[in-house]
Each structure stands twice: as structure tokens, then as C-alpha cells.
XYZ file of C-alpha atoms in Angstrom:
611
model
C -98.077 4.486 -117.145
C -96.436 1.291 -118.172
C -99.499 -1.119 -118.652
C -97.774 -3.854 -120.730
C -94.145 -4.514 -119.798
C -94.230 -7.430 -122.426
C -94.315 -4.948 -125.189
C -90.964 -3.583 -124.175
C -89.666 -7.249 -124.454
C -91.160 -7.609 -127.750
C -89.622 -4.481 -129.014
C -86.056 -5.566 -127.859
C -86.512 -9.082 -129.508
C -87.476 -7.354 -132.663
C -84.457 -5.131 -132.736
C -82.185 -8.021 -131.962
C -83.814 -10.057 -134.741
C -83.487 -7.165 -137.268
C -79.857 -6.739 -136.197
C -78.944 -10.153 -137.437
C -81.224 -10.264 -140.338
C -78.600 -9.758 -143.174
C -74.756 -9.384 -143.419
C -75.091 -5.559 -144.311
C -76.805 -4.631 -141.087
C -74.100 -6.633 -139.274
C -71.284 -4.790 -141.062
C -73.085 -1.294 -140.487
C -73.457 -2.208 -136.786
C -70.001 -3.265 -136.415
C -68.852 0.040 -138.072
C -71.150 1.943 -135.760
C -69.327 0.001 -132.803
C -65.778 0.731 -133.998
C -66.135 4.229 -135.546
C -66.376 6.105 -132.116
C -63.121 4.277 -130.694
C -61.316 5.398 -133.957
C -62.336 8.972 -133.072
C -60.879 8.844 -129.735
C -57.840 6.501 -130.481
C -56.616 8.309 -133.652
C -56.749 11.862 -131.887
C -54.937 10.522 -128.818
C -52.186 8.871 -130.952
C -51.758 12.041 -133.062
C -51.096 14.187 -130.137
C -49.345 11.475 -127.922
C -45.984 13.612 -127.537
C -46.609 16.750 -129.773
C -43.977 18.833 -127.834
C -41.657 15.994 -128.269
C -41.662 16.097 -131.917
C -40.750 19.548 -132.356
C -37.431 18.406 -133.545
C -38.839 18.146 -136.904
C -39.940 21.698 -136.987
C -37.531 23.894 -139.122
C -36.265 27.043 -137.255
C -33.851 29.323 -139.363
C -30.921 31.073 -137.764
C -28.828 33.681 -139.501
C -25.610 34.569 -137.640
C -24.012 37.832 -138.571
C -22.030 38.529 -135.366
C -18.636 40.069 -135.991
C -17.334 39.233 -132.353
C -15.289 41.495 -130.122
C -12.629 41.097 -127.491
C -13.289 40.653 -123.594
C -10.393 40.571 -121.015
C -7.908 40.463 -123.773
C -9.540 37.465 -125.441
C -11.727 37.212 -128.579
C -15.297 36.378 -127.971
C -18.096 35.808 -130.554
C -21.412 35.299 -128.837
C -23.143 34.560 -132.045
C -20.978 31.708 -132.777
C -21.360 30.419 -129.172
C -25.102 30.713 -129.732
C -24.870 28.544 -132.806
C -22.709 25.975 -131.014
C -25.438 25.883 -128.104
C -28.351 25.469 -130.630
C -26.491 22.690 -132.547
C -26.595 20.661 -129.349
C -30.285 21.563 -128.788
C -32.731 18.939 -130.337
C -35.889 20.691 -129.580
C -36.203 22.061 -133.081
C -34.517 21.441 -136.425
C -32.085 24.506 -136.584
C -31.317 25.505 -140.208
C -28.361 27.881 -140.360
C -28.757 30.152 -143.390
C -27.865 33.636 -144.606
C -30.022 36.650 -143.686
C -31.713 36.760 -147.167
C -32.538 33.061 -147.169
C -34.028 33.456 -143.813
C -36.245 36.515 -144.653
C -37.431 34.937 -147.850
C -38.128 31.322 -146.292
C -40.090 32.900 -143.542
C -42.117 35.050 -145.999
C -42.976 32.106 -148.094
C -43.650 29.752 -145.302
C -40.643 27.497 -145.874
C -39.778 28.284 -142.165
C -42.258 28.838 -139.538
C -39.850 31.359 -137.773
C -36.321 32.501 -137.739
C -33.851 34.651 -135.690
C -31.258 37.140 -137.070
C -28.170 37.477 -134.977
C -27.024 41.235 -135.571
C -23.352 42.081 -136.319
C -22.804 44.039 -133.237
C -24.197 41.363 -130.814
C -20.877 40.522 -129.019
C -20.039 44.200 -128.705
C -23.402 45.063 -127.147
C -23.108 42.099 -124.782
C -19.640 42.928 -123.592
C -20.545 46.722 -123.161
C -22.467 45.710 -120.011
C -19.136 45.493 -118.173
C -18.439 49.274 -119.215
C -19.825 52.558 -118.182
C -21.839 52.677 -121.406
C -23.872 49.482 -121.541
C -25.848 48.851 -124.694
C -28.894 46.521 -125.044
C -28.242 43.398 -127.115
C -30.967 42.704 -129.720
C -31.972 39.794 -131.849
C -34.577 39.908 -134.658
C -37.142 37.409 -134.482
C -39.457 36.762 -137.482
C -42.485 34.536 -137.366
C -45.110 33.577 -140.125
C -48.354 33.794 -138.294
C -50.276 32.716 -141.412
C -48.489 29.361 -141.852
C -49.897 27.545 -138.987
C -51.308 28.578 -135.582
C -49.764 25.929 -133.453
C -46.501 26.201 -135.375
C -46.183 29.822 -134.704
C -46.806 28.953 -130.884
C -44.223 26.298 -131.133
C -41.714 28.437 -132.616
C -42.227 30.969 -129.706
C -40.679 28.411 -127.397
C -37.738 28.065 -129.888
C -37.149 31.834 -129.844
C -37.420 31.670 -125.938
C -34.565 28.951 -125.921
C -32.373 31.302 -128.091
C -33.290 34.240 -125.736
C -32.617 32.220 -122.682
C -29.111 30.950 -123.968
C -28.176 34.470 -124.797
C -29.262 36.117 -121.546
C -27.245 33.179 -119.787
C -24.248 34.097 -121.739
C -24.628 37.844 -120.819
C -25.228 36.817 -117.271
C -21.944 34.664 -117.194
C -19.944 37.621 -118.528
C -21.294 40.098 -116.016
C -20.750 37.543 -113.138
C -17.254 36.556 -114.253
C -16.316 40.256 -114.467
C -17.846 40.888 -111.121
C -15.955 37.628 -110.119
C -12.792 39.236 -111.143
C -13.532 42.469 -109.340
C -14.150 40.282 -106.176
C -10.473 38.959 -106.582
C -9.227 42.599 -106.655
C -11.486 43.599 -103.556
C -10.160 40.512 -101.649
C -6.632 41.519 -102.255
C -7.489 45.131 -101.303
C -9.133 43.994 -98.136
C -6.294 41.825 -97.291
C -3.669 44.510 -97.753
C -5.841 46.878 -95.818
C -6.252 44.452 -93.133
C -2.413 44.338 -92.816
C -2.081 47.964 -92.810
C -4.677 48.408 -90.167
C -2.937 45.960 -88.035
C 0.387 47.751 -88.360
C -1.290 51.056 -87.559
C -2.876 49.383 -84.484
C 0.594 48.025 -83.244
C 2.072 51.584 -83.829
C -0.796 53.161 -81.815
C -0.297 50.550 -79.130
C 3.424 51.465 -78.851
C 2.436 55.099 -78.709
C -0.042 54.470 -75.992
C 2.473 52.888 -73.942
C 4.796 55.843 -74.518
C 2.011 58.126 -73.528
C 1.468 56.176 -70.375
C 5.163 56.404 -69.426
C 5.010 60.284 -70.051
C 1.848 60.644 -68.114
C 3.704 59.019 -65.144
C 6.537 61.366 -65.474
C 4.079 64.361 -65.650
C 2.394 62.869 -62.490
C 5.691 62.776 -60.677
C 6.712 66.250 -61.959
C 3.298 67.628 -60.893
C 4.321 67.634 -57.174
C 7.540 69.325 -57.842
C 5.837 72.019 -59.750
C 3.553 72.356 -56.966
C 6.215 72.705 -54.209
C 8.297 75.154 -56.436
C 5.163 77.195 -56.934
C 4.638 77.215 -53.121
C 8.196 78.609 -52.679
C 7.790 81.120 -55.425
C 4.776 82.342 -53.640
C 6.687 82.759 -50.472
C 9.552 84.445 -52.224
C 7.080 86.697 -53.797
C 6.011 88.099 -50.227
C 9.520 88.453 -49.215
C 10.491 90.262 -52.434
C 7.499 92.522 -52.011
C 8.452 93.350 -48.322
C 12.056 94.152 -49.500
C 10.843 96.268 -52.187
C 8.793 98.240 -49.707
C 11.872 98.731 -47.404
C 13.976 99.786 -50.490
C 11.323 102.332 -51.397
C 11.265 103.714 -47.729
C 15.249 103.960 -47.767
C 15.042 105.589 -51.164
C 12.614 108.180 -49.573
C 15.035 108.882 -46.763
C 18.036 109.020 -48.980
C 16.243 111.432 -51.109
C 15.315 113.712 -48.013
C 18.985 113.547 -46.821
C 20.270 114.310 -50.147
C 18.130 117.345 -50.191
C 19.653 118.513 -46.818
C 23.078 117.737 -48.101
C 22.292 119.768 -51.098
C 21.157 122.818 -49.084
C 24.209 122.554 -46.547
C 26.420 122.430 -49.599
C 24.951 125.614 -50.867
C 25.230 127.205 -47.502
C 29.001 126.274 -47.227
C 29.793 127.415 -50.781
C 28.003 130.677 -49.989
C 30.006 131.204 -46.773
C 33.229 130.417 -48.537
C 32.526 133.093 -51.135
C 31.556 135.576 -48.522
C 34.904 134.806 -46.515
C 36.841 135.046 -49.700
C 35.383 138.366 -50.616
C 35.644 139.838 -47.027
C 39.599 139.416 -46.855
C 41.947 140.874 -49.500
C 45.220 139.011 -49.274
C 47.033 142.130 -50.713
C 46.175 144.128 -47.780
C 47.443 141.863 -45.067
C 50.938 142.030 -44.259
C 53.398 139.306 -44.378
C 53.251 137.055 -41.487
C 50.806 134.482 -39.573
C 46.727 135.254 -40.253
C 48.474 136.479 -43.749
C 49.279 132.816 -43.757
C 45.968 132.638 -41.795
C 44.052 134.639 -44.470
C 45.771 132.535 -47.095
C 44.742 129.406 -45.155
C 41.167 130.798 -44.979
C 41.159 131.286 -48.653
C 42.398 127.811 -49.285
C 39.920 126.506 -46.753
C 37.115 128.456 -48.510
C 38.082 126.902 -51.776
C 38.255 123.474 -50.026
C 34.997 124.130 -48.343
C 33.445 125.143 -51.826
C 34.882 122.067 -53.466
C 33.551 120.093 -50.403
C 30.167 121.587 -50.749
C 30.110 120.943 -54.599
C 31.161 117.422 -53.990
C 28.466 117.088 -51.427
C 26.002 118.481 -53.791
C 26.900 116.005 -56.309
C 26.908 113.195 -53.803
C 23.607 114.367 -52.840
C 22.424 114.363 -56.373
C 23.823 110.907 -56.968
C 22.268 109.594 -53.793
C 18.868 110.731 -55.096
C 19.572 109.094 -58.274
C 20.739 105.931 -56.460
C 17.606 106.062 -54.281
C 15.194 106.451 -57.229
C 16.865 103.544 -59.041
C 16.862 101.305 -56.022
C 13.104 102.343 -55.798
C 12.568 101.382 -59.391
C 14.696 98.146 -58.881
C 12.603 97.348 -55.837
C 9.299 97.848 -57.970
C 10.592 95.929 -60.756
C 11.614 93.123 -58.417
C 8.133 93.026 -56.858
C 6.533 92.885 -60.315
C 8.969 90.118 -61.249
C 8.016 88.372 -58.105
C 4.341 88.638 -58.718
C 4.812 87.398 -62.394
C 6.931 84.652 -61.046
C 3.994 83.693 -58.676
C 1.508 83.742 -61.562
C 3.834 81.664 -63.460
C 4.098 79.282 -60.758
C 0.322 78.971 -60.508
C 0.123 78.571 -64.277
C 2.825 75.974 -64.022
C 0.711 74.030 -61.645
C -2.417 74.223 -63.904
C -0.292 73.275 -66.927
C 0.899 70.202 -65.096
C -2.644 69.112 -64.098
C -3.840 69.750 -67.630
C -0.916 67.760 -68.899
C -1.782 64.922 -66.632
C -5.219 64.973 -67.724
C -4.190 65.162 -71.311
C -1.780 62.366 -70.904
C -4.598 60.199 -69.379
C -6.958 61.002 -72.202
C -4.400 60.421 -74.843
C -3.540 57.130 -73.148
C -7.254 55.952 -73.335
C -7.702 57.272 -76.902
C -4.614 55.553 -78.086
C -5.769 52.090 -76.656
C -9.151 52.673 -77.862
C -8.013 53.587 -81.411
C -5.662 50.550 -81.407
C -8.239 48.218 -80.331
C -10.644 49.674 -82.965
C -7.794 49.221 -85.604
C -7.183 45.720 -84.448
C -10.837 44.938 -84.617
C -11.269 46.440 -88.205
C -8.142 44.641 -89.203
C -9.792 41.342 -87.790
C -13.018 41.912 -89.719
C -11.423 42.813 -92.947
C -9.195 39.889 -92.803
C -12.238 37.765 -92.161
C -13.858 39.245 -95.236
C -10.683 38.644 -97.174
C -10.608 35.177 -96.030
C -14.261 34.704 -97.082
C -13.789 36.228 -100.506
C -10.635 34.235 -100.872
C -12.774 31.044 -100.649
C -15.052 32.499 -103.306
C -12.360 33.715 -105.665
C -10.657 30.308 -105.330
C -13.600 28.509 -107.254
C -12.957 26.853 -110.462
C -13.977 29.259 -113.151
C -15.633 26.434 -115.322
C -17.815 25.467 -112.336
C -18.569 29.103 -111.479
C -19.811 29.653 -115.070
C -22.004 26.650 -114.678
C -23.382 28.200 -111.380
C -23.901 31.525 -112.861
C -25.822 29.931 -115.919
C -28.137 28.506 -113.369
C -27.671 30.023 -109.885
C -31.287 28.688 -108.728
C -32.492 25.254 -109.496
C -36.326 24.861 -109.740
C -37.052 21.229 -108.411
C -40.175 20.024 -110.051
C -42.447 17.942 -107.897
C -45.335 16.339 -109.986
C -48.469 15.574 -108.009
C -50.229 12.645 -110.108
C -47.494 12.229 -112.534
C -48.355 11.283 -115.974
C -45.686 9.826 -118.331
C -46.811 11.222 -121.626
C -49.027 14.095 -123.141
C -51.298 11.513 -124.961
C -52.419 10.060 -121.553
C -53.114 13.531 -120.294
C -55.618 14.413 -123.239
C -57.027 11.107 -123.369
C -59.793 11.772 -120.847
C -61.192 14.346 -123.143
C -60.972 12.425 -126.396
C -62.488 9.266 -124.809
C -65.417 11.221 -123.537
C -65.825 13.084 -126.634
C -65.967 9.862 -128.623
C -68.729 8.523 -126.502
C -70.752 11.337 -127.232
C -69.878 11.203 -130.940
C -70.790 7.369 -130.668
C -74.096 8.144 -129.341
C -74.766 10.922 -131.853
C -73.729 8.576 -134.786
C -75.779 5.531 -133.524
C -78.947 7.650 -133.026
C -78.425 9.270 -136.390
C -78.353 5.952 -138.253
C -80.638 3.691 -136.241
C -84.306 4.600 -135.703
C -85.334 5.386 -132.056
C -88.731 4.558 -132.859
C -92.211 6.289 -132.924
C -95.378 5.096 -131.109
C -97.776 6.831 -133.471
C -100.029 4.274 -135.387
C -98.528 1.323 -133.462
C -99.833 -0.813 -130.720
C -97.160 0.552 -128.290
C -97.282 3.485 -126.038
C -94.555 6.344 -126.176
C -93.106 4.797 -122.948
C -92.980 1.317 -124.288
C -91.347 2.489 -127.426
C -88.840 4.698 -125.481
C -87.882 1.931 -123.091
C -87.714 -0.961 -125.745
C -85.596 0.863 -127.983
C -83.379 2.335 -125.252
C -82.099 -1.225 -124.532
C -80.616 -1.667 -127.903
C -78.837 1.686 -128.001
C -77.461 0.974 -124.530
C -76.076 -2.290 -125.628
C -74.430 -0.510 -128.668
C -72.696 2.134 -126.223
C -71.350 -0.795 -124.132
C -70.028 -2.408 -127.181
C -68.450 0.864 -128.373
C -67.005 1.408 -124.927
C -65.502 -1.929 -124.968
C -63.763 -1.422 -128.243
C -62.559 2.040 -127.097
C -61.143 0.578 -123.876
C -59.260 -2.246 -125.784
C -57.864 0.387 -128.117
C -56.709 2.429 -125.254
C -54.981 -0.479 -123.673
C -53.277 -1.327 -126.949
C -52.170 2.172 -127.467
C -50.666 2.098 -124.018
C -52.359 5.092 -122.265
C -51.521 5.474 -118.631
C -54.158 4.156 -116.096
C -53.737 4.756 -112.310
C -56.789 2.797 -111.367
C -57.853 0.091 -113.774
C -61.315 -1.119 -112.364
C -62.544 2.585 -111.509
C -61.472 3.646 -115.109
C -63.404 0.826 -116.742
C -66.472 1.353 -114.529
C -66.407 5.090 -115.052
C -65.973 4.614 -118.822
C -69.152 2.265 -119.107
C -71.144 4.848 -116.956
C -70.206 7.668 -119.122
C -70.978 5.805 -122.363
C -74.416 4.643 -121.114
C -75.459 7.895 -119.839
C -74.231 9.788 -122.947
C -76.121 7.343 -125.180
C -79.261 7.763 -122.978
C -78.997 11.532 -123.305
C -78.629 11.494 -127.057
C -81.362 8.889 -127.603
C -83.728 10.627 -125.392
C -83.379 13.979 -127.342
C -83.752 12.129 -130.688
C -86.587 9.790 -129.384
C -88.571 12.797 -127.983
C -87.830 15.368 -130.678
C -86.732 13.414 -133.662
C -84.334 15.391 -136.070
C -84.665 18.453 -133.643
C -83.166 16.343 -131.020
C -80.447 15.210 -133.400
C -79.685 19.107 -133.840
C -79.688 19.637 -130.057
C -77.091 16.861 -129.649
C -74.827 18.402 -132.389
C -75.095 21.867 -130.842
C -74.108 20.691 -127.375
C -71.121 18.691 -128.934
C -69.984 21.975 -130.339
C -70.294 23.725 -127.133
C -68.640 20.880 -125.060
C -65.598 20.923 -127.310
C -64.638 24.198 -125.911
C -66.598 24.530 -122.677
C -65.518 21.559 -120.577
C -61.910 22.383 -120.008
C -60.681 19.155 -121.300
C -57.816 20.654 -123.196
C -57.597 24.264 -122.349
C -58.511 25.535 -119.004
C -62.041 26.998 -119.168
C -60.793 30.026 -117.420
C -58.845 31.366 -120.363
C -61.925 30.829 -122.727
C -64.568 33.349 -123.519
C -66.829 34.383 -120.677
C -69.770 32.491 -122.131
C -68.115 29.179 -121.878
C -67.256 30.081 -118.043
C -70.985 30.461 -117.454
C -72.054 27.187 -119.606
C -69.334 24.963 -117.998
C -71.408 23.851 -115.042
C -74.332 22.839 -117.134
C -72.442 20.644 -119.795
C -72.639 16.946 -119.245
C -69.165 16.419 -120.596
C -67.704 18.507 -117.883
C -68.698 15.869 -115.170
C -67.961 13.019 -117.589
C -64.296 14.218 -118.179
C -63.884 14.640 -114.389
C -64.888 10.993 -113.867
C -62.580 9.623 -116.353
C -59.653 11.965 -115.355
C -59.879 11.029 -111.786
C -60.129 7.290 -112.521
C -57.435 7.172 -115.005
C -54.765 9.719 -113.580
C -55.339 9.669 -109.908
C -58.525 9.196 -107.908
C -59.504 12.073 -105.450
C -63.034 10.858 -104.172
C -64.030 14.516 -103.129
C -63.726 15.162 -107.085
C -65.161 12.046 -108.218
C -68.302 11.426 -106.169
C -69.975 14.982 -106.772
C -69.312 14.533 -110.469
C -70.923 11.180 -110.518
C -74.009 12.420 -108.642
C -74.497 15.246 -111.033
C -73.865 13.390 -114.331
C -76.361 10.677 -113.122
C -78.736 13.433 -112.099
C -78.542 14.963 -115.528
C -79.145 11.702 -117.222
C -82.214 10.949 -115.099
C -83.659 14.235 -115.552
C -83.326 13.960 -119.246
C -85.029 10.738 -119.214
C -87.988 11.943 -117.228
C -88.258 15.179 -119.275
C -87.763 13.221 -122.669
C -90.602 10.659 -121.739
C -93.047 13.453 -120.778
C -92.233 15.116 -124.150
C -92.642 11.943 -125.976
C -95.923 11.342 -124.572
C -97.017 14.768 -125.649
C -95.367 15.296 -128.961
C -94.733 11.686 -130.500
C -97.404 12.487 -133.018
C -95.907 15.843 -133.899
C -92.368 14.325 -134.182
C -93.767 11.776 -136.558
C -95.342 14.362 -138.709
C -92.190 16.513 -138.941
C -90.053 13.544 -139.778
C -92.605 12.449 -142.559
C -92.399 15.974 -144.132
C -88.679 16.014 -144.083
C -88.699 12.353 -145.836
C -91.200 13.672 -148.335
C -88.816 16.323 -149.435
C -86.340 13.756 -150.780
C -83.553 15.585 -148.980
C -83.757 13.791 -145.598
């Protein structure tokens, strides 16, 4: 309990009197006020634009490329890379021999170097052939020389790598561009030929259409002729039957004539053998007998002729029958031919109609294909007509990434200043508490609470003065500040809270409290995400991050300085004030209980002559 508030006032007055007691004290206090600001401002100025000063960093290049030919022209990718790098001011490019490069990197004269091989151009151009070879560069980096230097030269090697890849892409795309020109010409020629073919098919379709009309007209004639043929077939068949009947009759009559002829001939022979002309006297019957003999001979001849006539009639009848049968077969064949002619005529008509439709469809398809190819050729013509210089620039960067900065900050120094400003405030509290005595109530008239409260006033005045000097220096340095009032208010809050925290540690625990403040400083440098994202740090720092005061102090300064987001600012302010209040309460309790022990501990350290 606070029984005598006047004692606190008395302690404050005593401290102020002592502060101005002699010039040496004043100089030391001024040094304490200025020193923390130097810690912040020097570090901020030192890294104001580290990536903008890489132009002073030596980066060695050894170009051994022998070159080659591409599209009938000499090309040397290595020389083109060298020209590109000479226009690049990101590093101090040093062009040396291979031996000088290797020795320089080995000795640390160069942080890194790249050797361009002899076959670089040949391998680059091979990408347009059937046997592409990967182009390779040899990158040497001295990891011992400087950890940051090695990382910076990685960006230099990346610049060379990107320039080389851009050249390769340019060669590939220009080759493909040439092929597009050939394709455009081929498409245009193909479109013309397809159009001609379509015209020819269209003309053929017209002819097929005309032929189909003729076939349609001829079909009716064929059908009429086929009908007549069918009728004639019947008549021929009937005639053939009659001829066959007549032939049968002739054959029968011929047989009878043949038989009669045989009888006449026999009778003639009998008559001739019955009368001997030599026995008949001269006179009329001798003449009769002689006439009978002649008659018999004539009859025999007639009989023979009749037999031959009968035989001929039979042969004629048989021939007539065969002729009649052949005529009937011919007539049947003619009928079948007539029927086939009708089917052929109908099929020809259907074929003509189908041919006409197919020809028209094919012609339309060719016209459509010709139109599409022509459109493609026109589109490619627009592409292949582009200026090759502009085309090369496009292929170098076909996609442009538009950078849109949220809460833009003009320089790297302003980006890191929240960390260094907050760090300087913690360091200011630590140095102040290390040099000024927080006071011990043991063997004095003051209670631990009175001593704690009385001395805290002086330490907070020191924190305000330290913060004021730091703010003046930050403005002189020119750091970017988005919200001036909130920046100043937040800086003073952080400075007072940090001084209160460190003072509370030391006031309650003496030198042990100083050790605690130093340990916290060490952890907070890496665990608060001030420079590097805490996510990439060791797992321990990810766990510790929410419990470190500087985590919330950096958030306050960063939000106020670089762009205020209240949903970030207010929670950080509440947690930081809560940490400060909790530390004060715990420290007062500890000081009430352990003030005598802390005095004893410090006395023993002083007695050793080392502290």
C-alpha cells in the first residue's frame, strides 16, 4: 500500500537534483539520451537502399563462346550476353579470362562469376533442330567471402540466366515465326486449290444433273421398248410352236413319201425283171415294153428323187424346229434384256441423282474448307506481317506482370525502420537501466513501492527524451511516414512501455533483471518478424513470437508509419499495454518480497571487485 505519496515526490526531486549536480553527470545523461537514437539511425541509414547499391559489387564474366550460324547469319550468344550485361548496372560486371575468374573467386576477389562455354551458341541454336542440346553456364560463387554477398550474386546469376533464356526463346519463336510464314503460304495455296476443285465439282454436278434428266427421259422409252419386246416374245414363242407342229407334219409326210418311193422303186424293178425286151417282137407293146422299161426307170428315178425330197423335207423340218426353238430362246433373252434395261435405267436414274447430290455436297464442302483455310491464311498473314524487331521484343516478354503496391514505401530504409526504431527503444531502456540505479528500499525510509514509483519517473523521462531525439533523427534522415501524429504517439508509447518493462525487471531483480532484459533482446531480434518473416525462422521463434513485446511494438510503429489499419493497430496496442501493466504489477509484488535479497545479491557482486 502507498502510505506516503510525498516520499515519491521526494525521490523524484532528489533524482533531478542529482542529474544536474555536475557537468559529468549531465554529459553522461546526454549520452544516454542520444545513444539509442544512433543505434536506430545508423542501422537505418546503412541499409537505406542495399539492393540499389549492388552496382559496386564485382561480378566476373568469362566469355569463351565460339559462335555459330543461324538462318545463314553468324550468331554469337556469348557476345550478345556481354553486350546486355554492359548495359546492366545492377552489378559491376568484370570481363576476364577463365583462369582469372577461377582464381579471383577462389581468393575472394570476386564474390561470384559465370563462365560462358565455347559451345553455347551451338547449343542454343540446336533447339531449332531435331537434336536439341541444353545450353549450360558455369556459375562459381564463394560462399565463404560474405553470406549476403553470396545471396546478392545469386540475383546476378539469375539476371544472366534470364537474359540467356530470353535469347533462346527469341530464337525459338523467330524460327517458329518463319514456319508460320511457310504455313500461311501453304494454307493460301491450299485454299486456292480447294476452291478450284470445288468449281470443277460444281461443273461436274451440273453435267451429272443434265445426264440425269436424259436418263429420266430415256427411262420411259426403255420401258415402252421392253413392253414391246415382251409382246414380241409371246408372238415368237407362238410361231415357234407352230413351226414345231409343221416340222412334225413334214417329218411324218416325208416318211410316207419315203415309203411310197421305196414301193415305186420296187415295182419298177419287178416290172423290169418281168419283161425281157429281147423276147418281144418288133412292133407296138415291144415299144410298149420299151416304154414300160423307160417308165420303170423314170419311176425309179422319181422314187429316188422323192426319197431324197422326203429326206430333205425332214432335214428342213428339223432345222425349222431348231430355228423356231432358237427364236423362242432369243425372244426370252430379249425379254430378260428388256427387263434388265428397265432396271438399269431406274438404277442409272438413282445413281445420277445420288451423284448430283454428292457432287453438290462435295463442292460446298470444298468451298467451305477453302473459305476456312483462306481465313486462317489471312489471320496468319496479319501475324507474319509484324515487324521482326517488335516481334523480338514481344517474345522477350510476352506477358507483362503489372505490379500494384498496397501501402507503397519509397525505399528499403523506411521499410526496415519500424524494426530498428523499436529495437533502439529497447536498447535505450537497457542501457539506461544498466547505468542508472533503479534504487533499493532496503535500510531506507522508503517502501519498495515508493522506491519503485519514485525512480520510474526519471527513467520514463529519459525514455521520452531518447524517443524525441530518435524522432528528430528519423525526420532528418527522411524516412517515409504515412501518418505523422499516430507515428509520434505510437513511438512515445512504445518507448515508455519498453523503459517501464526493463526498469521493472532491474528494479525487482537487480542484475538478474538486466540479464533477463538482455536475453529478451536476443530473442526479439529474430523472433518478432521485423526483418525476416517469422514463418521462415526456426519453429521455436514461431512459438515465441506472440509472447514477445517487440512483436506488438513493431506492429504499432509499422501501422502508424507505413499505412494505418485499425484492425491491426488496436489489438497490438491493447496487448502491449497489457504486457506493460502486468509486468509492473508482478515487479511490484516481487520487489515487495525480494528487495532485501536483491540488495544482498548486488552487494556481493560489488564486493568481488568485478561488478
